Short mmCIF file of C-alpha atoms in Angstrom, two decimals:
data_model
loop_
_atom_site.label_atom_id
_atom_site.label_comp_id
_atom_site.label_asym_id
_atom_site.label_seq_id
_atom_site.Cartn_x
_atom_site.Cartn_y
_atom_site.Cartn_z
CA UNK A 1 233.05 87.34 147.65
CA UNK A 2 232.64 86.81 144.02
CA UNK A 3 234.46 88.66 141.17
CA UNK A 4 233.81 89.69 137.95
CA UNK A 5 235.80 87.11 137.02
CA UNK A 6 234.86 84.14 139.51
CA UNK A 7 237.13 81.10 139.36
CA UNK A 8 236.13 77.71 138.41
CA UNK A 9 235.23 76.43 141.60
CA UNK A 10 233.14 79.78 141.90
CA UNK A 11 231.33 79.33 139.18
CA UNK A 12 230.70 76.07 139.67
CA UNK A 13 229.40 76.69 143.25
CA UNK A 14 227.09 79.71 141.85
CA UNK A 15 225.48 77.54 139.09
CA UNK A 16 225.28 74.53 141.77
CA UNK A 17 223.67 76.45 144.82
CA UNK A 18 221.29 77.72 141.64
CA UNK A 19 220.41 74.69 140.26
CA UNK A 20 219.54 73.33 143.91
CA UNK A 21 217.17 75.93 144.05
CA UNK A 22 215.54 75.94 140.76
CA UNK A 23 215.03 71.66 140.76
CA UNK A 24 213.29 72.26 144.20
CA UNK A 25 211.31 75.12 143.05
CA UNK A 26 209.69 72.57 139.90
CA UNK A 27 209.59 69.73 141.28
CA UNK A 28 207.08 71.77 144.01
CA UNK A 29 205.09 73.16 140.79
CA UNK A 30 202.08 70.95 141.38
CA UNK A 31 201.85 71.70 145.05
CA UNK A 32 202.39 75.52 144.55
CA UNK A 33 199.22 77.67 144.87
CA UNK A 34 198.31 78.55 141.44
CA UNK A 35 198.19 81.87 142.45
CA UNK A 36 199.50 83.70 145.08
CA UNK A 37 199.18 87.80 144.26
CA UNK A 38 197.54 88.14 147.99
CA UNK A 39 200.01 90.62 149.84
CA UNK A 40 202.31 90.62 146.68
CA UNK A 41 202.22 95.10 145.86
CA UNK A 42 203.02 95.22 149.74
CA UNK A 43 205.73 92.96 149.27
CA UNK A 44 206.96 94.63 146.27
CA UNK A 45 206.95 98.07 147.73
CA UNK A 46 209.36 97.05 150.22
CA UNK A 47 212.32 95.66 147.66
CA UNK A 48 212.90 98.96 146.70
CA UNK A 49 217.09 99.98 147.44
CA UNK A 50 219.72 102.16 146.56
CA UNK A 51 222.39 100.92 144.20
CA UNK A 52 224.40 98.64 146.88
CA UNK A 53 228.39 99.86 146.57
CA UNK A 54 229.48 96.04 148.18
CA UNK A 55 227.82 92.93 147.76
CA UNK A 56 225.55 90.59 149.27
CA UNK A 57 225.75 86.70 150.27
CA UNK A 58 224.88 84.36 147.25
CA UNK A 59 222.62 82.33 149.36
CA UNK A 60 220.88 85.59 151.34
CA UNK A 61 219.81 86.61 147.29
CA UNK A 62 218.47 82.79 146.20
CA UNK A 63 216.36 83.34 149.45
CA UNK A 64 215.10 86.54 148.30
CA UNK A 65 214.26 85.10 145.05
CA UNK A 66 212.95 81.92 145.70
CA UNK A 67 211.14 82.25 149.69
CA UNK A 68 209.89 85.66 148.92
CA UNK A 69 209.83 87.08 145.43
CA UNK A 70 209.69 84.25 143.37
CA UNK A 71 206.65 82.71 145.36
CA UNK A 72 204.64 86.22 145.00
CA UNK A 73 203.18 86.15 142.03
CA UNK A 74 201.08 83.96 139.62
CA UNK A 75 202.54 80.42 139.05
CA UNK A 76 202.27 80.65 135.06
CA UNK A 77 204.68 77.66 134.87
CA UNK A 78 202.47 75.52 137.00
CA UNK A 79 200.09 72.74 135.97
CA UNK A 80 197.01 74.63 137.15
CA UNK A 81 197.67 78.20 135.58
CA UNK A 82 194.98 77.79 133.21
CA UNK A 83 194.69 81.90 132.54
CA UNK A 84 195.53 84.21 129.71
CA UNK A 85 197.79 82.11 126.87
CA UNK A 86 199.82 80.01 129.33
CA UNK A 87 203.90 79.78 128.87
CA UNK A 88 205.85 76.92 129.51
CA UNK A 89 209.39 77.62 131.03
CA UNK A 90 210.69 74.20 129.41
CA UNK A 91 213.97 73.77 131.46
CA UNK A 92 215.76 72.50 128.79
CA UNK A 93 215.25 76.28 126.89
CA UNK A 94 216.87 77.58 130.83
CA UNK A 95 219.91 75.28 130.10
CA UNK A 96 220.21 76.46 126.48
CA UNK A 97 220.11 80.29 127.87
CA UNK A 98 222.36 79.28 129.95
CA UNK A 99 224.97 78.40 127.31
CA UNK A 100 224.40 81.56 124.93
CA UNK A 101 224.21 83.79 128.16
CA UNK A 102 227.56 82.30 129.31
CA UNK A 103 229.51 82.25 125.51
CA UNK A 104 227.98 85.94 124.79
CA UNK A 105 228.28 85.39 120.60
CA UNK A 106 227.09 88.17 118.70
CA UNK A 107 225.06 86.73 116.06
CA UNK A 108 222.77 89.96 114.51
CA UNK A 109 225.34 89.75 111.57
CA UNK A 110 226.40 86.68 110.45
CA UNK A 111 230.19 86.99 110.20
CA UNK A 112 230.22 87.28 113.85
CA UNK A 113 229.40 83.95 114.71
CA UNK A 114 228.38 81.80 111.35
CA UNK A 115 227.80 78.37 112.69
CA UNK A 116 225.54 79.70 115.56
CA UNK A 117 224.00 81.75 112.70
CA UNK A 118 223.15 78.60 110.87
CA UNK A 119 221.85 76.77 113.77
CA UNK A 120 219.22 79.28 114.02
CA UNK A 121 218.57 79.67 110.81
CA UNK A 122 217.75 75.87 110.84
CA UNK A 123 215.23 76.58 113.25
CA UNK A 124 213.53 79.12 110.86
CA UNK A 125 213.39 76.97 108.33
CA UNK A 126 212.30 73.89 111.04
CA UNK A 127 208.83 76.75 111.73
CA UNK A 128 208.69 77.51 107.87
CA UNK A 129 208.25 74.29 107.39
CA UNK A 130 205.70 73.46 110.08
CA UNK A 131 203.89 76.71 108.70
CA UNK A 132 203.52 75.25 105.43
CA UNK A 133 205.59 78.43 104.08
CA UNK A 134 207.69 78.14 100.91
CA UNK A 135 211.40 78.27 100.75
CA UNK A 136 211.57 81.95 99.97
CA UNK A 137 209.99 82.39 103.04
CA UNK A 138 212.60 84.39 105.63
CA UNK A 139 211.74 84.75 109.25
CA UNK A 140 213.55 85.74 112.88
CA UNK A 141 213.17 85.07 116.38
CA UNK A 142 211.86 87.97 118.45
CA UNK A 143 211.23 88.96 121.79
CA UNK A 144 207.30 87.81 121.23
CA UNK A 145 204.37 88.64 119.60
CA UNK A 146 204.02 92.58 119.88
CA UNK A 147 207.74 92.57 118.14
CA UNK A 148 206.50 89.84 115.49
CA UNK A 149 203.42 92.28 114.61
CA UNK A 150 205.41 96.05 114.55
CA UNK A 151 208.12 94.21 111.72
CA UNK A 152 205.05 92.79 110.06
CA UNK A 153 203.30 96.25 110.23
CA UNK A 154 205.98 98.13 108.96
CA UNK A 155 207.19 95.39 106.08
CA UNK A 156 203.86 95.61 105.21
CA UNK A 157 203.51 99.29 104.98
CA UNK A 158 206.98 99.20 102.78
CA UNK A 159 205.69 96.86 100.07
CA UNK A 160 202.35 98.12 99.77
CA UNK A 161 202.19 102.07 100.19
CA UNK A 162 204.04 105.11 99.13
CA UNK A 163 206.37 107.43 101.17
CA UNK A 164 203.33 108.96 101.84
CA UNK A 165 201.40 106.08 103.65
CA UNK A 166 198.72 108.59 106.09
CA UNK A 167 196.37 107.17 104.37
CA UNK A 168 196.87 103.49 104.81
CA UNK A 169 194.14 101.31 105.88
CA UNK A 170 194.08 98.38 108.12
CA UNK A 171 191.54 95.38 108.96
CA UNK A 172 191.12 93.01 111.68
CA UNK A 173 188.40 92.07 113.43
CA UNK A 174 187.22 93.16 116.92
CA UNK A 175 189.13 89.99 118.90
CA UNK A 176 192.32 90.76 117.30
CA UNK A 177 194.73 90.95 119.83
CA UNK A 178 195.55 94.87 120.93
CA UNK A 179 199.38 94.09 119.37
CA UNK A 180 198.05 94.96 116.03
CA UNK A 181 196.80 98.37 116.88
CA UNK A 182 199.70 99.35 118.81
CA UNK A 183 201.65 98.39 116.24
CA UNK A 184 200.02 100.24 113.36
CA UNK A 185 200.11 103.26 115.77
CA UNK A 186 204.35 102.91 116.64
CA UNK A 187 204.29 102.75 112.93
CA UNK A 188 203.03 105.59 112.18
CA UNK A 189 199.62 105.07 111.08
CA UNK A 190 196.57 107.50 112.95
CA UNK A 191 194.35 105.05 115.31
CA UNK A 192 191.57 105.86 113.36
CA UNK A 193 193.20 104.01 110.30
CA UNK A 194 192.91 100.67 112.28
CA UNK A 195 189.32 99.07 111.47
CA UNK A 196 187.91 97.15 113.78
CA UNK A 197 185.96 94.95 111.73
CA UNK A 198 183.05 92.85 113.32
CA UNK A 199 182.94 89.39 114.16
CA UNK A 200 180.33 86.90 114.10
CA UNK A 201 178.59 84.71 117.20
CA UNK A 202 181.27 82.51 116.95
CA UNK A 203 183.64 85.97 117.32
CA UNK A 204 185.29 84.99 113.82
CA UNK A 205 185.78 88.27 110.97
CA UNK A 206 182.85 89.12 109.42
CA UNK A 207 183.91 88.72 105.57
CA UNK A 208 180.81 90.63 104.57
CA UNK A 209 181.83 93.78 107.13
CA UNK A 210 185.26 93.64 105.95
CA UNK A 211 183.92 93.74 102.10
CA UNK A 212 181.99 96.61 102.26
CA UNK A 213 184.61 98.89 105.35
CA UNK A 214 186.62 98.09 102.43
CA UNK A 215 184.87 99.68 99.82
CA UNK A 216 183.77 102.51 101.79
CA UNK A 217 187.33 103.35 102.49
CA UNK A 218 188.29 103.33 98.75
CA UNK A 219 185.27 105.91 98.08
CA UNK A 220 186.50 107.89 100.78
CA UNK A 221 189.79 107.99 99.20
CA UNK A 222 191.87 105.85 101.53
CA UNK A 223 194.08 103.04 100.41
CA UNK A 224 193.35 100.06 102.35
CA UNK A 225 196.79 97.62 102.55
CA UNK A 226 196.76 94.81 105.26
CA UNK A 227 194.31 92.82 106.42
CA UNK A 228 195.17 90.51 109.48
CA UNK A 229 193.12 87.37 110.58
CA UNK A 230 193.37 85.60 113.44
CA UNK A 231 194.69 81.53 113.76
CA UNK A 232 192.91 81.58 117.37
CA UNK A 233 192.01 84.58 119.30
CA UNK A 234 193.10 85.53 123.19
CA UNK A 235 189.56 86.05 123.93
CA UNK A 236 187.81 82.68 122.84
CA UNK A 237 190.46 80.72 120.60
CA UNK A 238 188.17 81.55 117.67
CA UNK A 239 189.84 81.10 113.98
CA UNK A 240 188.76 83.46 111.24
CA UNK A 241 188.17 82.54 107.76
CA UNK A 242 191.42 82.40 106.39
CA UNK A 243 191.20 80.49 102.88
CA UNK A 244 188.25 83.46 102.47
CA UNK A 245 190.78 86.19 103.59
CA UNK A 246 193.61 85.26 101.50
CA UNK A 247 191.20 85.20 98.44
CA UNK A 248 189.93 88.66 99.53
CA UNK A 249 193.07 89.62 99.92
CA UNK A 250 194.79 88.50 96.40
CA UNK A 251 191.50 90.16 95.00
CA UNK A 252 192.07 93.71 96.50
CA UNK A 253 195.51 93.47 96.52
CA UNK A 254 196.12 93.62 100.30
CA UNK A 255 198.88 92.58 102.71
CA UNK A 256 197.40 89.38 104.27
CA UNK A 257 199.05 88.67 107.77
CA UNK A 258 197.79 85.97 110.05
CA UNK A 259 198.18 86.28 113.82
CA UNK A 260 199.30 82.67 114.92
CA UNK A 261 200.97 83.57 118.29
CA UNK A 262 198.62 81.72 120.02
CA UNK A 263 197.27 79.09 117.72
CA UNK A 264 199.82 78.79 115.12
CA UNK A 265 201.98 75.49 116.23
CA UNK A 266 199.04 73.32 116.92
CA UNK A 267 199.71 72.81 112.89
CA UNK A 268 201.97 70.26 114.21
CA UNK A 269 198.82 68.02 114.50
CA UNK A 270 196.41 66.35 112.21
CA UNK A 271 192.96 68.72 113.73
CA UNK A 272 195.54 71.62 114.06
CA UNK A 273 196.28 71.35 110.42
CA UNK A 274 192.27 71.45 109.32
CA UNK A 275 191.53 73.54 111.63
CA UNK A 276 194.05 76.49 110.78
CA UNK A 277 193.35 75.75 107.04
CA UNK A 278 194.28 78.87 105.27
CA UNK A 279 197.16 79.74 107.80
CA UNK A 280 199.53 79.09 105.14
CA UNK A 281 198.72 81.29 102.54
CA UNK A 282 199.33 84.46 105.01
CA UNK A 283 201.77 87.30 103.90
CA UNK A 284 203.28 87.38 107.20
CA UNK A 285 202.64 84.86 110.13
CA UNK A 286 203.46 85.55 113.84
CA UNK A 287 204.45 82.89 116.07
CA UNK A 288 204.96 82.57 119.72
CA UNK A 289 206.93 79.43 121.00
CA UNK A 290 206.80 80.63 124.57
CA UNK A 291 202.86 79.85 123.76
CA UNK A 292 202.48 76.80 122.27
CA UNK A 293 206.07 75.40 121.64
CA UNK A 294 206.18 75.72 126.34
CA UNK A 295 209.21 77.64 125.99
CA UNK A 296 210.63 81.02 128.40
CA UNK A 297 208.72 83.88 127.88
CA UNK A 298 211.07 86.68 125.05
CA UNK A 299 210.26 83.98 122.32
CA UNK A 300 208.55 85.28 119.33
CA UNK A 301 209.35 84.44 115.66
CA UNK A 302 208.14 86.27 112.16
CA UNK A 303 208.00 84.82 109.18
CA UNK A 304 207.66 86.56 105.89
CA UNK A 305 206.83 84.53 102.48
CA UNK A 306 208.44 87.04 100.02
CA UNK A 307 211.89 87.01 102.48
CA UNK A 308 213.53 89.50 100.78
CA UNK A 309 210.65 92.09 101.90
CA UNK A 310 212.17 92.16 105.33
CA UNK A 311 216.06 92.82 103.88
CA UNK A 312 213.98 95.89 101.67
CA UNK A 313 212.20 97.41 104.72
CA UNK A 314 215.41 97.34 107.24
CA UNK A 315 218.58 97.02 105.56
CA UNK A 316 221.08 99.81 106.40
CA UNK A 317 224.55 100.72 106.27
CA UNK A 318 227.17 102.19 108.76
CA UNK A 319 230.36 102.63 107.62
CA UNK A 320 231.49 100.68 111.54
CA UNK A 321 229.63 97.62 110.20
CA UNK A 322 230.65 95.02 107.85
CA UNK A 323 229.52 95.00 104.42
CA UNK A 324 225.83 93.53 103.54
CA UNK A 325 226.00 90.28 102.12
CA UNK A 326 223.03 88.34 100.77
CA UNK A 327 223.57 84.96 101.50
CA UNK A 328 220.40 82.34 102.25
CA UNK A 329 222.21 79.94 104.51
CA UNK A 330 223.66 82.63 106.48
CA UNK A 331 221.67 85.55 107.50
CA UNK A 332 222.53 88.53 108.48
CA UNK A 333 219.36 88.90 111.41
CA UNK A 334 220.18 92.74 111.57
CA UNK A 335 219.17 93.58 108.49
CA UNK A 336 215.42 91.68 109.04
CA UNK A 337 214.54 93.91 111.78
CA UNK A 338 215.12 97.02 114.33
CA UNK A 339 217.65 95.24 116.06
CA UNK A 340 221.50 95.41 116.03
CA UNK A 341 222.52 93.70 119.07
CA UNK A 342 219.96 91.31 120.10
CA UNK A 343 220.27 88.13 122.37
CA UNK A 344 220.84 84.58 120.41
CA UNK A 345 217.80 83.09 120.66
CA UNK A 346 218.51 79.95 118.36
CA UNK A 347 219.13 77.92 121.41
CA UNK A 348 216.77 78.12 122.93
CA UNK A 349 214.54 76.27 120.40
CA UNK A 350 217.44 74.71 118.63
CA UNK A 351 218.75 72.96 122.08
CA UNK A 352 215.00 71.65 123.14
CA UNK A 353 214.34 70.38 119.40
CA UNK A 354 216.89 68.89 119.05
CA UNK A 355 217.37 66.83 121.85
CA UNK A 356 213.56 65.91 122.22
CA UNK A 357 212.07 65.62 118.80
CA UNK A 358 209.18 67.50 117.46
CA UNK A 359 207.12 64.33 118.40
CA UNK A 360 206.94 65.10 121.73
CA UNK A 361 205.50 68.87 121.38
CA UNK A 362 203.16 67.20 118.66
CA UNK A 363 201.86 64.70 121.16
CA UNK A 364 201.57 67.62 124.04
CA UNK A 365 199.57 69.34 122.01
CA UNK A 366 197.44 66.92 120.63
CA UNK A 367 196.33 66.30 124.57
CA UNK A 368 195.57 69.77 125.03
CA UNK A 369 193.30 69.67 122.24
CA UNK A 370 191.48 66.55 124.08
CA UNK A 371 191.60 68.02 127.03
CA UNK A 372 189.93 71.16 126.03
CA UNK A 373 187.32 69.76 124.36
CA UNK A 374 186.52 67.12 126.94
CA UNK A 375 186.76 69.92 129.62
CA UNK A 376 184.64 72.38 127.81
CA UNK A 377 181.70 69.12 127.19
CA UNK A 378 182.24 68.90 131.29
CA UNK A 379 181.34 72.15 132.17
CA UNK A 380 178.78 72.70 129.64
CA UNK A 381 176.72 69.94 131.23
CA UNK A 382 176.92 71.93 134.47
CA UNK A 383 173.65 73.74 135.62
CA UNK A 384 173.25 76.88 134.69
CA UNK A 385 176.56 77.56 132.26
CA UNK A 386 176.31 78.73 129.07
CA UNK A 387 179.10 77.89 126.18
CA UNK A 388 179.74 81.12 124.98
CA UNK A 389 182.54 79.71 122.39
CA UNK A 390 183.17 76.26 122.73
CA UNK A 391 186.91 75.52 121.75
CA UNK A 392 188.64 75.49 118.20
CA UNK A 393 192.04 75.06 120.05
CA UNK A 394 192.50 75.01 123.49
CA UNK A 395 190.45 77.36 124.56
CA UNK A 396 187.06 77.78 125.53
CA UNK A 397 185.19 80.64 127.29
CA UNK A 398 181.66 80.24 129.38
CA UNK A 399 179.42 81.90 131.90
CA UNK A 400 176.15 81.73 134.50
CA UNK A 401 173.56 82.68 133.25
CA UNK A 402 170.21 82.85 135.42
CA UNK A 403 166.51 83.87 133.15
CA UNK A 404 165.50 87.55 134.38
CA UNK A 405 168.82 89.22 135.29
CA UNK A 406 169.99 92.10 133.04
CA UNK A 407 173.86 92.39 131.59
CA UNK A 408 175.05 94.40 134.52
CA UNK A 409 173.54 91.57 136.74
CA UNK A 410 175.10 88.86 135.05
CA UNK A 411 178.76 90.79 134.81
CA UNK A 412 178.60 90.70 138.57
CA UNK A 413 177.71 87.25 138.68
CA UNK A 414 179.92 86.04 136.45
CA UNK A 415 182.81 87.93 138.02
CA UNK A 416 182.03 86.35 141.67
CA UNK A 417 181.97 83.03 140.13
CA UNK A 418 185.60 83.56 138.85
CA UNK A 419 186.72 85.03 141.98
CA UNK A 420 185.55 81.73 143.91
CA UNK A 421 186.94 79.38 141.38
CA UNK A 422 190.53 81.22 141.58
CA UNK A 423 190.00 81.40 145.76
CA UNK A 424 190.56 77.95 145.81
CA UNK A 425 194.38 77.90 144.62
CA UNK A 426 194.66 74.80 142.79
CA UNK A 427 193.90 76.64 139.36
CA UNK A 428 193.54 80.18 138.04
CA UNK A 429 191.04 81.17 135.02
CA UNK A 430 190.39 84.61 133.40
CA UNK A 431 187.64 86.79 132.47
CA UNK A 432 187.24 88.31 129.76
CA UNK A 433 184.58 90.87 127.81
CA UNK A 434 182.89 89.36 124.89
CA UNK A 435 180.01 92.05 123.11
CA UNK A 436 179.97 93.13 126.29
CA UNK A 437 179.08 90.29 128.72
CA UNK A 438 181.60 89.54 130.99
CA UNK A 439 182.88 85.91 130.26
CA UNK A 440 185.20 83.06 131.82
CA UNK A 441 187.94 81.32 129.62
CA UNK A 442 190.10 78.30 130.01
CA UNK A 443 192.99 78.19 128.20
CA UNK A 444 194.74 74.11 128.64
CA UNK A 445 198.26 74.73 126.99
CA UNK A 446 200.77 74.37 129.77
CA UNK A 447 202.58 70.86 128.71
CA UNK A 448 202.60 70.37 132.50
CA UNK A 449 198.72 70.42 132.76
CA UNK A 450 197.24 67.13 132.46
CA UNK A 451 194.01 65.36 132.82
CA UNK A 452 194.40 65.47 137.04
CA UNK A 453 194.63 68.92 136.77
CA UNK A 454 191.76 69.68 134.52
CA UNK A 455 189.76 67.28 137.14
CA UNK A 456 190.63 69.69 139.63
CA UNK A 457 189.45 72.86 137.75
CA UNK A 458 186.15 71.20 136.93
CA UNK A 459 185.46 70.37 140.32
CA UNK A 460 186.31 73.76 141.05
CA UNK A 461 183.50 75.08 139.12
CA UNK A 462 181.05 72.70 140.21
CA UNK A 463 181.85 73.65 143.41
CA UNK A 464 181.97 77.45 142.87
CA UNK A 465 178.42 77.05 141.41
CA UNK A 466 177.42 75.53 144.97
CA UNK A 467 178.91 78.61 147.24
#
């Protein structure tokens, strides 16, 4: 049986008998169901058991894992999980957690572990840069978007309101990903304070909504301080205005923050870089490279252009702690955020980037950009299907629609037609609600989805029409 402190040849048999697993379980990606949620609750229901005083065969838990529990569930690593904002699961991020899991440095203040420090504050300065953020621009790795946006909120609140803040106003539109008003509301703000500005046909901010909420709100006697836009949507992939909204925002002296979670590394590329115009005049910028960088999902990054905001709105002192020092090439990632102890999740990008080359998540997501617009042309020539929002990104959302049926109608149509495309296994889509019609969206961002796959969704639909 293994100890807390296994030997070498145990350890070496655990990560072995793992790995065997794990290759065999992605090398069957493609061949996987894309989903497989069918009997999954009833499943679940059963795992339940009381804390176990001995312990159990290695091999009897891998079979757990990967015959039963592992297999249950939606295959967002596969080619064909086309749902949602894919992930990735890039193995080489498993190998790099791995490492970090298995050396346990504490790296929240630098003089714990300095070079590890410095190799992830390389890869802050690696997303600055493909931000098009200046060098005062400070930033850290987070557990994902929802994080990203509550440090962002509360920076935000910091530099631009009093102790007194109950009257602090925030704008985003009405596709702005529910993050943003959950994270106003942890921070302390009343729902209510959250305006829901709203968007055009092409579901982008309405700058002339957003002009006069704001002015209304002054009268009124609030103090409106952030305004967030939107570097492609969950719902549609749509991109506000954002040259407009930084103007707007310089003008009424607002917090500008841009949600990029999503949308925000397709910068890499020539049409990412036009098409997120603007992106790099934001405030504050979320990024998610378990989106579109195809790592693990727990990776989120922030970045702030005036750095030293975060260090203002979270520095703190204990007298257990070691002093505060200020240095640039050396962060100290505790005083940036909530978190003391936190997991080092430099590796996990540093590792990948480094041993690939950014050309190779450039040239990824270049295809995905192809692919998404040649997929969306596809299934707009379909009978039938209405575009709804062609893509900006990677994503694109459609829908039946038949002459004489009312809203209700088509909702149930619509939602049939998904159910028959997912039935078939070999790819899984998403609905959505867009002004109220209920709407299918393809998102093409795994880096294992390729043209074959696509194929296969698209003659899904076709045939989905046909049933």
């Amino acid at each position: 049986m293994v100890s807390l402190e296994p030997s070498a040849a145990e350890m070496r048999r655990l990560v072995e008998e793992a790995l065997e697993r794990i290759i065999g379980h992605i090398e069957s990606l493609p061949t996987q169901p894309a989903s497989r949620v069918g009997g999954a609750v009833r499943l679940a229901r059963t795992l339940g058991e009381p804390l176990p005083e001995q312990g159990t065969p290695f091999h009897q838990l891998l079979d757990l894992l990967f015959r039963r529990a592992i297999p249950a569930s939606l295959n967002a690593a596969g080619p064909g999980y086309l749902g949602y904002i894919p992930g990735g699961g890039l193995f080489h991020a498993a190998v790099a957690d791995l490492i970090s899991d298995a050396v346990n440095r504490y790296t929240g203040i630098s003089v714990g572990a300095p070079a590890l420090v410095r190799l992830e504050a390389n890869v802050l300065d690696w997303l600055r840069d493909i931000a098009g953020f200046p060098p005062e621009t400070r930033g850290l790795l987070t557990s994902g978007g929802s994080l990203s946006t509550l440090i962002a909120v509360v920076t935000a609140r910091r530099e631009r309101l009093p102790e007194n803040f109950l009257r602090g106003t925030l704008y985003v539109s009405d596709q702005t990903h529910h993050a943003l008003a959950k994270s106003a509301v942890v921070a302390g703000f009343p729902a209510a304070n959250v305006r829901l500005v709203p968007s055009d046909r092409h579901f982008r901010l309405r700058l002339d909504a957003l002009t006069a909420q704001i002015s209304e709100d002054r009268r009124r006697g609030f103090t409106p301080f952030f305004v967030g836009g939107n570097a492609g949507t969950t719902n549609t992939g749509a991109v506000d205005p954002l040259p407009e909204l930084a103007a707007l925002a310089r003008r009424e002296g607002l917090w500008f923050h841009v949600d990029g979670a999503y949308g925000g590394f397709f910068r890499l590329t020539e049409e990412g870089r036009r098409t997120l115009s603007g992106m790099e005049l934001a405030d504050s910028l979320v990024l998610d490279p378990h989106k579109s960088l195809f790592l693990p999902y727990g990776t989120g990054a922030l970045l702030v252009r005036d750095g030293a905001a975060l260090r203002r709105t979270h520095s703190a002192v204990a007298d257990y702690l070691p002093p505060v020092r200020e240095d640039p090439l050396l962060p100290d990632f505790a005083e940036m955020s909530p978190e003391l102890t936190r997991p080092y999740r430099g590796l996990r990008l540093w590792l990948p980037i480094k041993l690939l080359g950014i050309a190779p998540f450039r040239d990824a997501l270049q295809e995905k950009l192809d692919l998404a617009r040649e997929a969306a042309e596809a299934v707009h020539r379909l009978p039938g299907i209405e575009m709804v929002a062609p893509p900006e990104l990677s994503l694109f959302a459609f829908r039946r629609n038949r002459p004489g049926l009312s809203t209700a109608e088509l909702n149930r149509l619509n939602t049939d037609f998904l159910k028959r495309i997912n039935a078939r296994k070999r790819v899984f889509l998403t609905g959505t609600r867009l002004h109220g019609r209920f709407t299918l969206r393809m998102c093409i961002l795994s880096f294992r989805t390729h043209r074959d796959r696509v194929e296969m969704a698209l003659e899904d639909i076709a045939a989905a029409l046909d049933d």
